[in-house]
Backbone as a ProteinNet text record, in pm:
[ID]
protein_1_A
[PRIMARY]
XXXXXXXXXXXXXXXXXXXXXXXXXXXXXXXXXXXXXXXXXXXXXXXXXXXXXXXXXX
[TERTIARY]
6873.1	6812.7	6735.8	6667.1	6554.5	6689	6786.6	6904.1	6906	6960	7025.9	6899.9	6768.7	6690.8	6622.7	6651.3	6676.4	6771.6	6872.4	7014.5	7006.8	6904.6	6879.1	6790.4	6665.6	6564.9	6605.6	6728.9	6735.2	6844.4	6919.1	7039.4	6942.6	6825.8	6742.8	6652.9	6580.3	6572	6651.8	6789.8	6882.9	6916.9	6917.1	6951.7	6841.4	6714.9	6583.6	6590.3	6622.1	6626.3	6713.6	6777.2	6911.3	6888.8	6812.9	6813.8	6668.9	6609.3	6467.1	6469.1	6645.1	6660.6	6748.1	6856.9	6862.2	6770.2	6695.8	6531.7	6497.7	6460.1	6428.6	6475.6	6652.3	6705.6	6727.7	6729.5	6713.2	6606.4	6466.6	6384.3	6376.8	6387.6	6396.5	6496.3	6640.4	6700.8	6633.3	6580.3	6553.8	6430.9	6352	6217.5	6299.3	6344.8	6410.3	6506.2	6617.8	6733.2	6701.5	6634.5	6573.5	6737.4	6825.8	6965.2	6933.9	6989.5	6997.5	7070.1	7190.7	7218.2	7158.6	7092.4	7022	6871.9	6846.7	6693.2	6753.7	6889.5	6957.3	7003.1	7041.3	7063.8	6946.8	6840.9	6737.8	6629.7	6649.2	6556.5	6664.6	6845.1	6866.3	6835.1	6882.7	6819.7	6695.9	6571.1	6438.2	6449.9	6488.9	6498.3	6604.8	6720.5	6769.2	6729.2	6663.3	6535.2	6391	6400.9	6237.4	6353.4	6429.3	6461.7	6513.1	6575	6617.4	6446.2	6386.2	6260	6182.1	6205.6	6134.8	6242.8	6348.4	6408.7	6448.8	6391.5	6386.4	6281.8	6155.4	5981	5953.2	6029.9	6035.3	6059
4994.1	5050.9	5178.9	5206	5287.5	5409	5415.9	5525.2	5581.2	5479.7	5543.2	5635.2	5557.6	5652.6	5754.4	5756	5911.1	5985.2	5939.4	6008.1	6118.2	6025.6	6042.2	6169.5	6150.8	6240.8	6350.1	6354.9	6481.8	6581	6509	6563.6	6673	6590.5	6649.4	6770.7	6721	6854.5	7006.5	6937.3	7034.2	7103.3	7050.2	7128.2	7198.2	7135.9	7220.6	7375.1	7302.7	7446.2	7590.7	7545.5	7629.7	7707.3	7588.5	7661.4	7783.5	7726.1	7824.4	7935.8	7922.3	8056.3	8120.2	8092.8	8174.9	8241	8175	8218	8346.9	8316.5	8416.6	8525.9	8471.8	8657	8724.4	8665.8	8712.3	8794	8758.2	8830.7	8954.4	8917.9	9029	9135.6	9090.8	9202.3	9276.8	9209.8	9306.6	9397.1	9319.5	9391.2	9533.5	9538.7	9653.6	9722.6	9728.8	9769.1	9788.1	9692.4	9709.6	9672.4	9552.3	9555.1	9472	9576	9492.5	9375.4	9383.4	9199.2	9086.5	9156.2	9045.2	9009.1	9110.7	9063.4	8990.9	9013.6	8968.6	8846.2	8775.9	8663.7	8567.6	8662.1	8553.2	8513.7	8624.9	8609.9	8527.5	8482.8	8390.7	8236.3	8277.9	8105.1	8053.6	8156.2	8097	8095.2	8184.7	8099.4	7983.7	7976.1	7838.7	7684.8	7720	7595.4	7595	7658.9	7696.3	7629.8	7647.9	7600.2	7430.5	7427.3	7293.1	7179.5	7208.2	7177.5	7173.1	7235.5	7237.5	7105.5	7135.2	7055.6	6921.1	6888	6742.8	6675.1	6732.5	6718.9	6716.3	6774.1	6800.9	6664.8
12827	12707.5	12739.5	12864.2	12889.5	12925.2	12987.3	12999.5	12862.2	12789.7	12627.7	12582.8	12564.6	12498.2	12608.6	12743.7	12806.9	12803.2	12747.9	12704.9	12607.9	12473.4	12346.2	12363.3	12414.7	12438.4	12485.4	12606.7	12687.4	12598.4	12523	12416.8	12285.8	12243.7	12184.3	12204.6	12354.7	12455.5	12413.2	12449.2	12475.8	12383.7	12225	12106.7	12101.1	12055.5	12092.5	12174.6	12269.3	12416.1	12358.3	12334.5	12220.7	12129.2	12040.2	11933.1	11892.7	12033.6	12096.3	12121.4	12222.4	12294.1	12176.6	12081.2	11986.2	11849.1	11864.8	11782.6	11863.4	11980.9	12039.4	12078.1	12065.3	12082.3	11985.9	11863.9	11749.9	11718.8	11761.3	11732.3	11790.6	11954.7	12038.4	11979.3	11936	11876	11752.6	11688.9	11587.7	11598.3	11695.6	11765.8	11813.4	11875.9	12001.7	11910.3	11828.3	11795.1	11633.6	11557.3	11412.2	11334.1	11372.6	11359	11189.2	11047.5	10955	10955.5	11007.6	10987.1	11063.2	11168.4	11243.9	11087	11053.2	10969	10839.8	10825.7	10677.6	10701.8	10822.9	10894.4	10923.7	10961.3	10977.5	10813.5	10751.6	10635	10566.6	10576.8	10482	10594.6	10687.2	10768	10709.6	10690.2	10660.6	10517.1	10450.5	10295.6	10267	10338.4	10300.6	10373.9	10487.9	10525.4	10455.2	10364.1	10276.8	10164.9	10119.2	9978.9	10012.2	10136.7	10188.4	10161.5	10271.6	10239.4	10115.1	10008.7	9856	9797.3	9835.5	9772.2	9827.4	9931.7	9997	9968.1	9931.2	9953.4	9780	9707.8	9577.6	9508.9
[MASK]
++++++++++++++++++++++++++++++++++++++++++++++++++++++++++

């Protein structure tokens, strides 16, 4: 049992880790380069997890 839920934990880790380091190059790109589809990409990610969220909590 104690494997599976280190299995579980480290899989979670790992999406985490991911989805950290594409957060972060995202920003960095648009910091450095000012790339419109990178800011048009991230401003719809955060409004469709802002509307996801209104509408789960709602």
């Amino acid at each position: 049992m104690a494997s599976r839920l280190g299995a579980v934990i480290a899989n979670v880790m790992s999406v985490g880790a991911r989805a950290l380091g594409y957060f972060l190059w995202g920003v960095l790109r648009i910091a450095y380069r000012g790339d419109p589809r990178m800011i048009a990409l991230f401003g719809g990610v955060i409004g469709m997890t802002g509307l996801l969220v209104w509408l789960i909590a709602g």
